[in-house]
Amino acid sequence: MTTNKLWNEYPVEKTEPEVAKIYSHGIYEAIAPPLCSSGLTGQTATLEQLEHGLTDVTDV
């Protein structure tokens, strides 16, 4: 099975009030649920995470 990574830098959602109002948890968190409900397996990650959230189990 392929593990998909939905990656986002994330600073805009934290620094721009208009963007934060729409995507308070990041745009990647808004995109992930529909993808996962369609049968894809995946995780979200951001630039500020350890190794930028890209672990050894990341395929795509």
Short mmCIF file of C-alpha atoms in Angstrom, two decimals:
data_model
loop_
_atom_site.label_atom_id
_atom_site.label_comp_id
_atom_site.label_asym_id
_atom_site.label_seq_id
_atom_site.Cartn_x
_atom_site.Cartn_y
_atom_site.Cartn_z
CA MET A 1 0.00 0.00 0.00
CA THR A 2 1.24 3.49 -0.81
CA THR A 3 1.47 6.04 1.99
CA ASN A 4 0.74 9.55 0.73
CA LYS A 5 2.02 12.67 2.44
CA LEU A 6 0.04 15.90 2.18
CA TRP A 7 2.71 18.50 2.85
CA ASN A 8 2.41 22.24 3.44
CA GLU A 9 4.91 24.90 4.50
CA TYR A 10 2.18 26.36 6.78
CA PRO A 11 3.50 29.86 7.70
CA VAL A 12 0.86 31.77 5.70
CA GLU A 13 -1.98 30.21 7.68
CA LYS A 14 -0.32 31.38 10.89
CA THR A 15 0.67 34.90 9.83
CA GLU A 16 -2.11 36.12 7.52
CA PRO A 17 -5.41 36.76 9.35
CA GLU A 18 -7.58 36.34 6.24
CA VAL A 19 -6.04 32.96 5.44
CA ALA A 20 -6.13 31.85 9.08
CA LYS A 21 -9.83 32.66 9.22
CA ILE A 22 -10.51 30.15 6.43
CA TYR A 23 -7.80 27.56 7.16
CA SER A 24 -7.25 27.85 10.91
CA HIS A 25 -5.58 24.42 11.05
CA GLY A 26 -3.83 24.76 7.68
CA ILE A 27 -5.03 24.12 4.15
CA TYR A 28 -3.55 20.63 4.26
CA GLU A 29 -5.93 19.71 7.10
CA ALA A 30 -8.85 20.84 4.92
CA ILE A 31 -7.69 18.73 1.97
CA ALA A 32 -6.75 15.55 3.86
CA PRO A 33 -10.20 14.31 5.03
CA PRO A 34 -11.76 14.08 1.54
CA LEU A 35 -8.67 12.31 0.21
CA CYS A 36 -8.67 9.80 3.06
CA SER A 37 -12.41 9.19 2.76
CA SER A 38 -11.89 8.32 -0.91
CA GLY A 39 -9.69 5.40 0.12
CA LEU A 40 -6.21 6.92 0.08
CA THR A 41 -3.91 6.32 3.03
CA GLY A 42 -1.93 9.30 4.13
CA GLN A 43 -0.69 11.78 6.67
CA THR A 44 -0.14 15.51 6.85
CA ALA A 45 3.18 17.24 7.45
CA THR A 46 4.64 20.74 7.66
CA LEU A 47 8.00 22.39 7.15
CA GLU A 48 8.45 23.06 10.87
CA GLN A 49 8.19 19.38 11.89
CA LEU A 50 11.23 17.22 12.55
CA GLU A 51 12.67 16.19 9.15
CA HIS A 52 9.92 18.41 7.70
CA GLY A 53 7.44 15.64 8.47
CA LEU A 54 8.93 13.41 5.76
CA THR A 55 9.59 10.11 7.50
CA ASP A 56 10.94 6.86 6.08
CA VAL A 57 7.38 5.55 5.65
CA THR A 58 6.55 8.29 3.13
CA ASP A 59 6.12 6.93 -0.40
CA VAL A 60 4.50 9.86 -2.18
#
